[in-house]
Coordinates of C-alpha atoms in Angstrom, one line a residue:
Chain A
M251 CA -20.4 -36.8 -83.3
H252 CA -19.2 -33.5 -84.9
A253 CA -18.3 -35.2 -88.1
D254 CA -21.6 -36.9 -88.1
T255 CA -23.5 -33.6 -87.7
S256 CA -21.5 -31.9 -90.5
T257 CA -22.2 -34.8 -92.9
R258 CA -25.9 -34.6 -92.2
T259 CA -25.8 -30.8 -92.7
R260 CA -23.9 -31.3 -96.0
S261 CA -26.3 -33.9 -97.3
G262 CA -29.2 -31.7 -96.1
R263 CA -27.8 -28.8 -98.1
L264 CA -27.5 -31.0 -101.2
T265 CA -31.1 -32.1 -100.8
Q266 CA -32.0 -28.4 -100.5
W267 CA -30.3 -27.6 -103.8
L268 CA -31.8 -30.6 -105.5
V269 CA -35.3 -29.6 -104.5
S270 CA -35.0 -25.8 -105.0
G271 CA -32.7 -26.0 -108.0
P272 CA -35.1 -27.0 -110.8
P273 CA -37.7 -24.3 -110.1
F274 CA -34.9 -21.8 -109.7
V275 CA -33.5 -22.7 -113.1
F276 CA -37.0 -22.6 -114.6
L277 CA -37.7 -19.1 -113.2
C278 CA -34.3 -17.9 -114.6
I279 CA -35.0 -19.1 -118.1
F280 CA -38.7 -18.5 -118.4
F281 CA -39.1 -15.4 -116.3
L282 CA -35.8 -13.4 -116.2
V283 CA -34.8 -14.1 -119.9
P284 CA -38.2 -12.9 -121.3
A285 CA -38.1 -9.9 -119.1
A286 CA -34.6 -9.1 -120.3
I287 CA -35.8 -9.5 -123.9
M288 CA -38.7 -7.1 -123.3
V289 CA -36.3 -4.5 -121.9
V290 CA -34.2 -4.7 -125.0
A291 CA -37.2 -4.8 -127.3
S292 CA -38.6 -1.6 -125.8
V293 CA -35.6 0.4 -127.1
R294 CA -35.6 -0.9 -130.6
Y295 CA -37.6 -0.3 -133.8
P296 CA -40.4 -2.4 -135.2
G297 CA -39.5 -4.4 -138.2
E298 CA -40.7 -3.8 -141.7
F299 CA -43.5 -6.3 -141.4
G300 CA -44.0 -5.9 -137.6
A301 CA -42.2 -7.6 -134.8
L302 CA -38.6 -6.4 -134.3
A303 CA -36.1 -4.8 -136.6
P304 CA -32.7 -6.4 -136.5
L305 CA -30.3 -4.8 -134.1
F306 CA -27.4 -4.7 -136.5
G307 CA -27.0 -4.9 -140.2
G308 CA -30.5 -3.9 -141.2
R309 CA -31.2 -3.5 -144.9
P310 CA -30.7 0.1 -146.2
G311 CA -33.5 2.4 -145.4
E312 CA -34.6 0.3 -142.4
D313 CA -34.2 1.6 -138.9
S314 CA -31.8 -0.3 -136.7
G315 CA -30.0 0.2 -133.4
I316 CA -31.3 1.6 -130.2
T317 CA -33.9 4.3 -129.7
F318 CA -35.9 5.8 -126.9
E319 CA -38.6 7.0 -129.2
N320 CA -41.2 4.8 -127.7
Y321 CA -40.7 6.3 -124.3
G322 CA -40.9 9.7 -125.9
V323 CA -44.3 8.9 -127.4
F324 CA -45.5 7.5 -124.0
F325 CA -44.5 10.6 -122.0
G326 CA -45.4 13.0 -124.8
D327 CA -49.1 12.2 -125.0
W328 CA -51.6 12.6 -122.2
I329 CA -53.7 9.8 -123.6
Y330 CA -51.4 7.1 -122.2
A331 CA -51.4 8.6 -118.7
Q332 CA -55.2 8.7 -119.0
I333 CA -55.5 5.1 -120.0
F334 CA -53.1 4.1 -117.2
A335 CA -55.2 6.1 -114.7
K336 CA -58.4 4.6 -116.0
S337 CA -56.9 1.1 -115.7
F338 CA -55.7 1.7 -112.1
G339 CA -59.2 3.1 -111.3
V340 CA -60.9 0.0 -112.6
A341 CA -58.4 -2.3 -110.9
L342 CA -58.8 -0.5 -107.6
A343 CA -62.6 -0.5 -107.8
T344 CA -62.6 -4.2 -108.7
T345 CA -60.3 -5.0 -105.8
L346 CA -62.4 -3.1 -103.3
I347 CA -65.7 -4.6 -104.5
C348 CA -64.1 -8.1 -104.4
L349 CA -62.8 -7.4 -100.9
V350 CA -66.2 -6.3 -99.7
M351 CA -68.0 -9.2 -101.3
A352 CA -65.4 -11.9 -100.5
Y353 CA -64.9 -11.1 -96.8
P354 CA -68.3 -12.3 -95.6
V355 CA -68.0 -15.4 -97.7
A356 CA -64.6 -16.2 -96.4
L357 CA -65.7 -15.6 -92.9
L358 CA -68.7 -17.7 -93.3
I359 CA -66.6 -20.6 -94.6
A360 CA -64.0 -20.2 -91.9
R361 CA -66.6 -20.3 -89.2
S362 CA -68.6 -23.2 -90.6
P363 CA -68.2 -26.7 -89.2
R364 CA -64.9 -28.2 -90.5
K365 CA -66.6 -30.9 -92.5
Y366 CA -68.4 -28.4 -94.7
R367 CA -65.5 -26.1 -95.4
D368 CA -63.8 -28.1 -98.2
L369 CA -67.2 -28.3 -100.0
M370 CA -67.8 -24.6 -99.7
V371 CA -64.3 -23.8 -101.0
L372 CA -64.9 -26.2 -103.9
L373 CA -68.1 -24.4 -104.8
C374 CA -66.2 -21.1 -104.8
V375 CA -63.7 -22.4 -107.4
L376 CA -66.2 -24.4 -109.4
P377 CA -66.6 -21.6 -112.0
F378 CA -63.0 -22.3 -113.1
A379 CA -64.3 -25.7 -114.4
S380 CA -65.8 -23.9 -117.4
N381 CA -64.0 -21.8 -119.9
F382 CA -63.2 -18.2 -118.9
L383 CA -64.4 -16.7 -122.2
V384 CA -67.6 -18.6 -122.2
R385 CA -68.4 -17.3 -118.7
V386 CA -67.6 -13.7 -119.8
Y387 CA -69.9 -14.1 -122.9
A388 CA -72.5 -15.4 -120.5
W389 CA -72.5 -12.0 -118.9
M390 CA -73.4 -10.4 -122.3
I391 CA -76.5 -12.5 -122.2
I392 CA -77.2 -11.5 -118.6
L393 CA -76.5 -7.7 -119.0
G394 CA -77.8 -7.3 -122.6
P395 CA -81.5 -7.2 -121.8
F396 CA -80.9 -4.5 -119.1
D397 CA -79.1 -2.3 -121.6
L398 CA -76.0 -2.4 -119.4
L399 CA -73.6 -3.9 -121.9
F400 CA -70.6 -2.1 -123.3
S401 CA -70.1 0.2 -120.3
R402 CA -67.6 0.7 -117.6
F403 CA -70.2 -0.9 -115.3
A404 CA -70.2 -4.1 -117.4
V405 CA -66.4 -4.2 -117.3
I406 CA -66.3 -4.0 -113.6
V407 CA -69.0 -6.6 -113.2
G408 CA -67.1 -8.9 -115.4
M409 CA -63.8 -8.2 -113.6
V410 CA -65.3 -8.8 -110.1
Y411 CA -67.0 -11.9 -111.3
V412 CA -63.9 -13.5 -112.7
H413 CA -61.6 -12.4 -109.8
L414 CA -63.7 -13.0 -106.8
P415 CA -62.4 -16.5 -106.0
F416 CA -58.8 -15.0 -105.9
M417 CA -59.9 -12.8 -103.1
I418 CA -62.0 -15.4 -101.2
L419 CA -59.3 -18.1 -101.1
P420 CA -56.4 -16.2 -99.4
L421 CA -58.9 -14.5 -97.0
Y422 CA -60.3 -17.9 -96.1
T423 CA -56.9 -19.4 -95.6
N424 CA -56.0 -16.6 -93.2
L425 CA -59.3 -16.5 -91.3
E426 CA -59.4 -20.2 -90.9
K427 CA -56.2 -20.0 -88.9
H428 CA -57.5 -17.5 -86.3
D429 CA -57.6 -18.9 -82.8
P430 CA -61.3 -18.9 -81.7
A431 CA -60.1 -18.3 -78.1
L432 CA -59.2 -14.7 -79.1
L433 CA -62.8 -13.9 -79.9
D434 CA -63.9 -15.4 -76.6
A435 CA -61.2 -13.4 -74.8
A436 CA -62.3 -10.2 -76.6
Q437 CA -66.0 -10.8 -75.7
D438 CA -65.0 -11.7 -72.2
L439 CA -63.1 -8.4 -71.8
G440 CA -66.1 -6.4 -73.0
A441 CA -66.0 -6.2 -76.8
N442 CA -69.3 -6.3 -78.6
A443 CA -69.7 -8.1 -82.0
W444 CA -68.5 -5.1 -83.9
N445 CA -65.4 -4.5 -81.8
R446 CA -64.6 -8.2 -81.9
F447 CA -64.5 -7.9 -85.7
W448 CA -62.9 -4.5 -86.0
R449 CA -60.3 -4.9 -83.2
V450 CA -59.4 -8.6 -83.5
T451 CA -60.6 -10.4 -86.7
F452 CA -60.0 -7.6 -89.1
P453 CA -56.4 -6.6 -88.1
L454 CA -55.4 -10.2 -87.9
S455 CA -56.7 -10.8 -91.5
L456 CA -54.6 -8.0 -93.0
P457 CA -52.1 -10.4 -94.5
G458 CA -55.0 -12.2 -96.2
I459 CA -56.4 -8.9 -97.4
F460 CA -53.0 -7.9 -98.9
S461 CA -52.4 -11.1 -100.7
G462 CA -56.0 -11.3 -102.0
S463 CA -55.8 -7.7 -103.2
A464 CA -52.5 -8.4 -105.0
L465 CA -54.0 -11.4 -106.7
V466 CA -57.0 -9.4 -107.9
F467 CA -55.4 -6.0 -108.6
I468 CA -52.5 -7.1 -110.8
P469 CA -54.3 -9.4 -113.1
V470 CA -57.1 -6.9 -113.6
L471 CA -54.5 -4.3 -114.7
G472 CA -53.4 -6.5 -117.5
M473 CA -56.8 -7.9 -118.4
F474 CA -57.9 -7.2 -122.0
A475 CA -60.5 -9.9 -122.8
I476 CA -63.2 -8.5 -120.5
P477 CA -63.0 -4.9 -121.6
E478 CA -63.0 -6.0 -125.2
I479 CA -66.1 -8.2 -124.8
L480 CA -68.1 -6.2 -122.2
G481 CA -66.7 -2.7 -122.5
G482 CA -67.5 0.1 -124.8
K483 CA -65.0 1.9 -127.1
D484 CA -64.1 4.2 -124.3
D485 CA -63.2 1.4 -122.0
W486 CA -59.9 0.4 -123.4
L487 CA -57.5 -0.4 -120.6
V488 CA -53.7 -0.8 -120.7
G489 CA -54.2 -4.5 -121.4
N490 CA -56.0 -3.7 -124.6
L491 CA -53.4 -1.3 -125.6
I492 CA -50.6 -3.8 -125.1
K493 CA -52.5 -6.5 -126.8
E494 CA -53.2 -4.2 -129.8
S495 CA -49.6 -3.2 -130.1
F496 CA -48.5 -6.9 -130.3
L497 CA -51.4 -8.4 -132.3
G498 CA -52.9 -5.4 -134.1
T499 CA -50.3 -2.9 -135.2
R500 CA -47.5 -5.4 -134.6
D501 CA -45.4 -2.8 -133.0
W502 CA -43.5 -5.0 -130.5
P503 CA -41.2 -2.3 -129.2
F504 CA -44.1 -0.1 -128.3
G505 CA -46.0 -3.0 -126.6
S506 CA -42.8 -3.9 -124.7
M507 CA -42.4 -0.4 -123.5
L508 CA -46.1 -0.3 -122.3
S509 CA -45.6 -3.6 -120.5
L510 CA -42.5 -2.3 -118.7
M511 CA -44.2 1.0 -117.8
L512 CA -47.1 -1.1 -116.3
T513 CA -44.7 -3.3 -114.4
A514 CA -42.9 -0.2 -113.1
A515 CA -46.2 1.4 -112.0
V516 CA -47.2 -1.8 -110.1
L517 CA -43.9 -2.0 -108.4
A518 CA -44.1 1.6 -107.4
I519 CA -47.5 1.0 -105.9
A520 CA -46.4 -2.1 -104.1
A521 CA -43.4 -0.3 -102.7
G522 CA -45.6 2.6 -101.6
A523 CA -48.0 0.2 -99.9
A524 CA -45.2 -1.6 -98.1
W525 CA -43.8 1.7 -96.9
L526 CA -47.3 2.7 -95.6
A527 CA -47.8 -0.6 -94.0
K528 CA -44.5 -0.4 -92.2
R529 CA -45.2 3.1 -91.0
G530 CA -48.6 2.0 -89.9
V531 CA -47.1 -0.8 -87.8
A532 CA -44.5 1.5 -86.3
R533 CA -47.2 3.9 -85.2
A534 CA -49.6 1.3 -83.9
Chain B
M242 CA -74.8 -11.4 -49.4
A243 CA -72.7 -13.8 -51.3
L244 CA -71.0 -12.3 -54.4
L245 CA -71.7 -15.3 -56.7
E246 CA -74.5 -17.8 -56.2
I247 CA -74.7 -20.9 -58.3
K248 CA -78.3 -22.2 -57.9
N249 CA -79.1 -25.7 -59.0
V250 CA -77.3 -25.3 -62.3
S251 CA -77.5 -28.1 -64.8
R252 CA -76.1 -28.3 -68.4
R253 CA -76.6 -31.2 -70.7
F254 CA -75.0 -31.9 -74.1
G255 CA -77.2 -34.5 -75.7
D256 CA -77.3 -37.5 -73.4
F257 CA -74.3 -36.3 -71.5
T258 CA -74.9 -34.3 -68.3
A259 CA -71.8 -32.1 -67.9
V260 CA -73.1 -30.2 -64.9
D261 CA -75.8 -31.8 -62.7
D262 CA -77.8 -29.7 -60.3
V263 CA -74.8 -27.9 -58.8
S264 CA -75.2 -25.2 -56.2
F265 CA -72.6 -23.2 -54.2
T266 CA -71.8 -19.6 -53.3
V267 CA -68.6 -17.6 -53.5
E268 CA -68.0 -14.8 -51.0
S269 CA -66.4 -11.5 -51.9
G270 CA -62.6 -11.6 -51.8
E271 CA -62.5 -15.4 -51.8
F272 CA -60.1 -17.6 -53.7
F273 CA -62.5 -20.4 -54.7
T274 CA -61.3 -23.4 -56.7
L275 CA -63.2 -25.9 -58.8
L276 CA -61.1 -29.0 -58.7
G277 CA -61.7 -32.2 -60.6
P278 CA -60.4 -34.6 -63.3
S279 CA -60.9 -33.6 -67.0
G280 CA -64.5 -34.0 -68.1
C281 CA -65.9 -33.4 -64.6
G282 CA -67.8 -30.3 -65.6
K283 CA -65.6 -27.7 -64.1
T284 CA -64.8 -25.9 -67.4
T285 CA -68.5 -26.1 -68.5
L286 CA -69.4 -24.4 -65.2
L287 CA -66.7 -21.7 -65.7
R288 CA -67.9 -21.0 -69.3
M289 CA -71.5 -20.5 -67.9
I290 CA -70.3 -18.1 -65.3
A291 CA -68.3 -16.2 -67.9
G292 CA -71.4 -16.1 -70.2
F293 CA -70.2 -18.2 -73.1
D294 CA -72.8 -20.9 -72.3
L295 CA -76.2 -20.8 -70.6
P296 CA -77.4 -23.4 -68.0
D297 CA -80.3 -25.6 -69.1
S298 CA -81.8 -25.0 -65.7
G299 CA -80.9 -23.2 -62.6
A300 CA -79.5 -19.7 -62.1
I301 CA -76.2 -17.9 -61.9
V302 CA -76.5 -14.8 -59.7
L303 CA -73.9 -12.1 -59.2
D304 CA -74.5 -9.4 -56.6
G305 CA -78.1 -10.5 -56.4
V306 CA -78.7 -10.2 -60.1
D307 CA -79.5 -13.2 -62.3
L308 CA -77.0 -13.1 -65.2
R309 CA -79.2 -15.1 -67.6
D310 CA -79.9 -12.2 -69.9
T311 CA -76.5 -10.5 -69.5
P312 CA -74.2 -11.4 -72.5
A313 CA -70.6 -12.2 -71.7
E314 CA -69.3 -8.8 -72.8
Q315 CA -71.5 -7.0 -70.3
R316 CA -70.7 -9.2 -67.3
P317 CA -68.3 -7.7 -64.8
I318 CA -66.4 -11.0 -65.0
H319 CA -63.1 -11.5 -66.8
T320 CA -61.3 -14.7 -67.6
V321 CA -57.7 -15.8 -67.8
F322 CA -57.7 -18.4 -70.4
Q323 CA -55.6 -21.6 -70.4
S324 CA -54.0 -20.6 -73.7
Y325 CA -53.8 -17.0 -72.4
A326 CA -55.5 -15.9 -75.6
L327 CA -53.4 -12.7 -75.9
F328 CA -54.0 -10.7 -79.0
P329 CA -51.0 -11.4 -81.2
H330 CA -51.3 -8.1 -83.1
M331 CA -51.2 -6.0 -80.0
T332 CA -48.3 -5.1 -77.7
V333 CA -48.4 -5.9 -74.0
A334 CA -49.6 -2.4 -73.2
Q335 CA -52.4 -2.6 -75.9
N336 CA -53.4 -6.1 -74.7
I337 CA -53.8 -4.8 -71.1
A338 CA -55.5 -1.6 -72.3
F339 CA -58.1 -3.6 -74.3
P340 CA -60.8 -4.0 -71.5
L341 CA -60.3 -0.4 -70.6
R342 CA -60.8 0.8 -74.2
M343 CA -63.9 -1.5 -74.5
A344 CA -65.3 0.1 -71.3
G345 CA -64.8 3.5 -73.0
K346 CA -62.3 4.9 -70.4
A347 CA -60.5 8.1 -71.2
D348 CA -56.9 8.0 -72.6
D349 CA -55.4 9.4 -69.4
E350 CA -57.1 6.8 -67.2
V351 CA -56.2 4.0 -69.6
R352 CA -52.5 5.1 -69.4
T353 CA -52.5 5.3 -65.7
R354 CA -54.3 2.0 -65.1
V355 CA -52.1 0.2 -67.6
R356 CA -49.0 1.5 -65.9
E357 CA -50.3 0.3 -62.5
A358 CA -51.2 -3.1 -63.9
V359 CA -47.9 -3.5 -65.6
A360 CA -46.1 -2.7 -62.3
Q361 CA -48.4 -5.0 -60.4
V362 CA -47.4 -8.1 -62.4
K363 CA -43.8 -6.9 -62.8
L364 CA -43.8 -6.4 -66.6
D365 CA -42.0 -3.1 -66.6
K366 CA -40.0 -2.4 -69.7
L367 CA -41.9 -5.1 -71.6
E368 CA -44.9 -2.9 -72.5
Q369 CA -44.0 -2.5 -76.1
R370 CA -43.2 -6.1 -76.8
Y371 CA -45.6 -8.4 -78.8
P372 CA -46.9 -11.6 -77.3
H373 CA -44.6 -13.8 -79.5
E374 CA -41.6 -12.0 -77.9
L375 CA -42.6 -13.1 -74.4
S376 CA -41.8 -16.2 -72.4
G377 CA -44.6 -18.4 -71.0
G378 CA -44.4 -16.9 -67.6
Q379 CA -44.5 -13.3 -69.0
K380 CA -47.5 -14.2 -71.2
Q381 CA -49.2 -15.5 -68.1
R382 CA -48.6 -12.2 -66.3
V383 CA -50.0 -10.2 -69.3
A384 CA -53.1 -12.4 -69.2
L385 CA -53.5 -11.7 -65.5
A386 CA -52.9 -8.0 -65.8
R387 CA -55.4 -7.8 -68.7
G388 CA -58.0 -9.7 -66.6
L389 CA -57.6 -7.6 -63.6
V390 CA -57.0 -4.1 -65.0
N391 CA -60.7 -3.1 -65.3
R392 CA -61.3 -4.3 -61.8
P393 CA -63.9 -7.1 -62.5
R394 CA -66.2 -8.3 -59.7
L395 CA -64.9 -11.8 -60.4
L396 CA -61.8 -13.2 -62.2
L397 CA -62.1 -16.6 -63.6
L398 CA -58.9 -18.6 -64.1
D399 CA -59.1 -21.6 -66.4
E400 CA -56.0 -23.8 -65.6
P401 CA -53.8 -20.8 -66.1
L402 CA -50.7 -22.5 -64.8
G403 CA -51.0 -25.7 -66.8
A404 CA -48.6 -24.7 -69.6
L405 CA -45.8 -23.6 -67.2
D406 CA -42.9 -25.8 -66.1
A407 CA -42.8 -27.0 -62.5
K408 CA -40.4 -24.4 -61.1
L409 CA -42.2 -21.5 -62.7
R410 CA -45.6 -22.8 -61.7
E411 CA -44.6 -22.8 -58.1
Q412 CA -43.3 -19.2 -58.4
M413 CA -46.5 -18.1 -60.2
Q414 CA -48.6 -19.8 -57.5
I415 CA -47.0 -17.6 -54.9
E416 CA -47.5 -14.5 -57.1
L417 CA -51.1 -15.4 -57.7
I418 CA -51.8 -15.5 -53.9
R419 CA -50.0 -12.2 -53.4
L420 CA -51.8 -10.6 -56.3
Q421 CA -55.2 -11.9 -55.2
R422 CA -54.7 -10.5 -51.7
G423 CA -53.3 -7.3 -53.0
V424 CA -56.1 -6.4 -55.4
G425 CA -58.9 -8.0 -53.4
V426 CA -60.7 -9.4 -56.5
T427 CA -62.6 -12.6 -56.0
F428 CA -61.0 -15.5 -57.9
V429 CA -62.7 -18.6 -59.2
F430 CA -59.9 -20.9 -60.2
V431 CA -60.3 -24.1 -62.2
T432 CA -57.7 -26.8 -62.1
H433 CA -57.2 -30.6 -62.2
S434 CA -54.1 -30.3 -60.0
Q435 CA -54.9 -31.0 -56.4
A436 CA -51.6 -29.7 -55.3
E437 CA -52.3 -26.3 -57.0
A438 CA -55.8 -26.2 -55.4
L439 CA -54.5 -27.0 -51.9
A440 CA -51.8 -24.4 -52.2
L441 CA -53.9 -21.5 -53.5
S442 CA -57.5 -21.8 -52.4
H443 CA -59.5 -20.5 -49.5
R444 CA -62.2 -23.1 -50.4
I445 CA -62.2 -26.0 -52.9
A446 CA -65.2 -27.7 -54.5
V447 CA -64.2 -31.1 -55.7
M448 CA -66.2 -32.1 -58.8
N449 CA -66.7 -35.4 -60.5
H450 CA -69.2 -36.5 -63.1
G451 CA -70.9 -33.1 -63.0
V452 CA -71.6 -33.0 -59.3
I453 CA -69.7 -31.5 -56.3
E454 CA -68.4 -34.4 -54.2
Q455 CA -67.2 -32.2 -51.4
M456 CA -66.7 -28.5 -50.7
D457 CA -64.4 -27.4 -48.0
E458 CA -61.3 -25.6 -46.9
P459 CA -58.0 -27.2 -48.1
D460 CA -57.0 -28.7 -44.8
K461 CA -60.5 -30.1 -44.1
L462 CA -60.7 -31.5 -47.5
Y463 CA -57.3 -33.2 -47.1
G464 CA -57.8 -34.2 -43.5
F465 CA -61.4 -35.2 -43.6
P466 CA -62.4 -36.4 -47.1
K467 CA -66.1 -37.3 -47.2
N468 CA -65.9 -40.1 -49.7
R469 CA -63.6 -42.4 -51.6
F470 CA -63.4 -40.2 -54.6
V471 CA -62.2 -37.2 -52.6
A472 CA -59.9 -39.2 -50.5
D473 CA -58.3 -40.7 -53.6
F474 CA -58.2 -37.6 -55.7
I475 CA -56.7 -35.3 -53.1
G476 CA -53.2 -36.4 -52.1
N477 CA -52.0 -40.0 -51.6
V478 CA -54.0 -42.4 -49.5
N479 CA -53.9 -46.0 -48.4
M480 CA -57.4 -47.4 -49.0
H481 CA -58.6 -50.8 -48.0
E482 CA -62.0 -52.5 -47.9
A483 CA -63.3 -52.6 -44.3
T484 CA -66.4 -53.7 -42.3
V485 CA -67.5 -52.1 -39.1
A486 CA -67.1 -54.7 -36.3
A487 CA -68.1 -52.6 -33.4
T488 CA -69.0 -49.0 -32.6
G489 CA -68.4 -47.1 -29.4
G490 CA -65.7 -44.6 -28.3
T491 CA -63.6 -45.7 -31.3
L492 CA -64.7 -47.6 -34.3
T493 CA -63.5 -51.2 -34.5
L494 CA -63.0 -52.2 -38.2
E495 CA -62.5 -55.6 -39.7
L496 CA -59.8 -55.1 -42.3
G497 CA -60.4 -58.2 -44.3
T498 CA -58.0 -61.0 -43.4
L499 CA -55.5 -58.5 -41.8
G500 CA -57.5 -58.3 -38.6
R501 CA -59.1 -55.7 -36.5
I502 CA -58.1 -52.0 -36.2
A503 CA -59.2 -49.1 -34.1
A504 CA -60.4 -46.0 -36.1
P505 CA -62.0 -42.7 -35.3
S506 CA -65.7 -43.0 -34.6
R507 CA -68.3 -41.7 -37.0
E508 CA -71.9 -40.8 -36.4
G509 CA -74.6 -42.9 -38.0
V510 CA -72.3 -45.9 -38.6
K511 CA -73.7 -49.3 -37.5
A512 CA -71.9 -52.5 -37.0
G513 CA -71.9 -54.6 -40.2
T514 CA -71.6 -51.5 -42.5
G515 CA -69.2 -52.1 -45.3
G516 CA -66.9 -49.4 -46.7
V517 CA -63.2 -48.5 -46.9
F518 CA -60.6 -47.5 -44.4
V519 CA -58.4 -44.7 -45.6
I520 CA -55.2 -43.3 -44.1
R521 CA -52.6 -40.9 -45.4
P522 CA -49.1 -42.3 -45.8
E523 CA -47.7 -39.6 -43.4
Q524 CA -50.0 -40.9 -40.7
V525 CA -48.4 -44.3 -40.9
S526 CA -45.3 -44.7 -38.8
I527 CA -42.6 -47.0 -39.9
R528 CA -39.8 -48.5 -37.8
A529 CA -37.7 -51.7 -37.7
A530 CA -39.8 -54.8 -36.9
A531 CA -37.8 -55.4 -33.7
E532 CA -38.7 -52.0 -32.3
A533 CA -41.9 -51.7 -30.3
S534 CA -44.6 -49.1 -31.0
P535 CA -47.1 -47.6 -28.5
D536 CA -49.8 -47.4 -31.2
P537 CA -52.9 -49.6 -31.0
N538 CA -52.8 -50.4 -34.7
Q539 CA -49.6 -52.2 -35.8
F540 CA -48.6 -54.7 -38.4
E541 CA -45.3 -56.2 -39.4
G542 CA -44.4 -56.2 -43.1
V543 CA -41.6 -56.3 -45.7
V544 CA -40.4 -53.3 -47.6
N545 CA -41.3 -53.9 -51.2
D546 CA -40.0 -50.7 -52.7
F547 CA -39.4 -47.1 -51.9
L548 CA -39.5 -43.7 -53.6
Y549 CA -36.8 -41.3 -52.6
I550 CA -38.1 -37.8 -53.2
G551 CA -35.4 -35.9 -51.3
D552 CA -37.2 -34.4 -48.3
V553 CA -39.1 -37.5 -47.7
T554 CA -39.1 -41.2 -48.7
T555 CA -42.2 -43.1 -49.4
Y556 CA -41.9 -46.8 -48.4
I557 CA -44.2 -49.3 -50.0
V558 CA -44.7 -52.1 -47.5
D559 CA -46.4 -55.5 -48.1
L560 CA -48.3 -56.9 -45.1
P561 CA -48.6 -60.7 -44.5
D562 CA -52.1 -61.0 -46.1
G563 CA -50.9 -59.2 -49.3
K564 CA -52.3 -55.7 -48.4
R565 CA -50.0 -52.9 -49.4
F566 CA -49.5 -49.8 -47.4
E567 CA -47.5 -46.6 -48.1
A568 CA -45.7 -44.9 -45.2
L569 CA -44.0 -41.6 -45.4
L570 CA -40.8 -40.9 -43.6
P571 CA -39.1 -37.5 -43.5
N572 CA -35.4 -37.6 -44.2
S573 CA -34.7 -35.0 -41.7
A574 CA -32.2 -37.0 -39.6
P575 CA -28.8 -35.3 -40.2
G576 CA -26.2 -37.4 -42.1
R577 CA -28.7 -40.0 -43.0
A578 CA -30.6 -40.3 -46.2
K579 CA -32.1 -43.8 -46.1
F580 CA -33.6 -45.8 -43.3
F581 CA -34.7 -49.0 -44.8
E582 CA -33.8 -51.2 -47.8
V583 CA -36.0 -53.3 -50.0
G584 CA -36.6 -56.6 -48.1
D585 CA -36.2 -55.1 -44.6
H586 CA -38.7 -56.3 -42.0
V587 CA -40.5 -53.2 -40.7
R588 CA -43.3 -52.4 -38.3
L589 CA -46.2 -50.1 -39.5
S590 CA -48.3 -48.5 -36.9
W591 CA -50.8 -45.7 -36.5
K592 CA -52.9 -44.1 -33.8
A593 CA -56.6 -44.9 -33.2
E594 CA -57.4 -41.2 -34.1
A595 CA -55.7 -41.5 -37.5
G596 CA -57.4 -42.4 -40.8
A597 CA -61.1 -42.6 -41.4
F598 CA -63.9 -45.1 -42.3
L599 CA -65.8 -44.1 -45.4
D600 CA -68.9 -45.8 -46.5
A601 CA -69.6 -43.5 -49.4

């Protein structure tokens, strides 16, 4: 009996490794290794014709070895902090607008008869069936006649439009799981429609709000296509800066440094949010 | 004046009539039970009283006021749900405080009342736990405390003990009775368990197919069922087709090929009326066939099987014409657990006052 159990456990563990192994290896190679390359690249010099200078044995007159010059440039000029702040502002605005617009939609789908829900979700993701750039260009045609193009407004409209489904889906997934008996109970115990939402539905949907917000906020931070197409010359965001470093000036080290700073900022915000959430729970 | 009046209430869903012209009243302080099999309309009725559904016709009146235009959240009626429906993101204390907060009570009062309610259902020290950290019985208590804390005029309980195991259910039944007497709140209890209904209620309404079959106190319901459905649904019963042979001081019944028996008389029953004779297993005496019985009704038979429960044994006895009777024998004789074996010849007998003839 005991031997039997341990065999089953051992084979179970083997299955576990076989199933989780490949994605683990994949992540190591295609996520950790590039990240490590970026870290290294950010402390090197650009090559003579762009990209990266060799680490050792460069030709005479060429810079080689390790340098923190890029970080010096970043912290030495206000313009980068300003672009970061602007990017975070746009990402925050986009996230909030998406949240306000997506919540009623997600709630509507979650409270619809089960047989219509799949269709409604399908309609929400239908825009993905056409090319992203084409859809953004379509907004040029829509906004152009109203003289709204090439503005911060146009950028946010485009951002919200593209990212709305990423807010709707996690919210719907969360709301759909709520036990309808809880709303009955709340009403029974004296809660009006607003209190039923604010005291029951909303707090229970916080996990959905958090994951939806992450799915919108982070991609918006790195987005360069929308500001480039719909934004004015003042609407460059971090994404454009990074893209320009790699493809325009071909200064890979500088682009790598910017990417890392962006990642660090996102992680700092996530940690801050987690800390706040924890404190909120402890207090409640 | 009755606290709650249900006046000719009907509710239809398409072609299906869930509640069909039901009327009854519940007095203040009463423990009233709606008992019936699933689909009998008891839950529909409860939802209409709570305000989640409206009757198609008829009226639900509380304290003399028709509740038709009062939404659920404004009715002084709270419900203990079958699934408890505790708010998972709130602690025990927050769950119990919910109805008080909704009623706009001041913080001080909320704290005092929550503390009282917690003590009442013996949940001390668990106030800061979340529902997922509680056992089934504890969740049940939170749901009860939450339903009672704002002192509703009426507490509705929708099969609240259904999810508990047998031992805990018995314990909670006793606590429910104690709690109901203690707080003096009127309970309307819905269940499909006749044992639960008998144990808890002041009065029981037995429902079937959307109508009330009989409404009575537990002992009357059990002792004097009005029709076959009630006799069969409440407790165990021997039920056999019978025809009235003669009326008089006692009723003489023709029990098919078995012969004639004496049964309690009933008003308005004429000779020739067909129906059933019903008798509870504990009213049927069983003894060895060789022993004599003073009872007027007696038949010899063979033990076909028996169910040993512990305190009692139910003997299933086949009579010569194939009719089957159950007889209950207490195992109270010291040092003795079993009286008869399968195949034993036994004598079944009962008094002329036992059992009843039902033609409905």
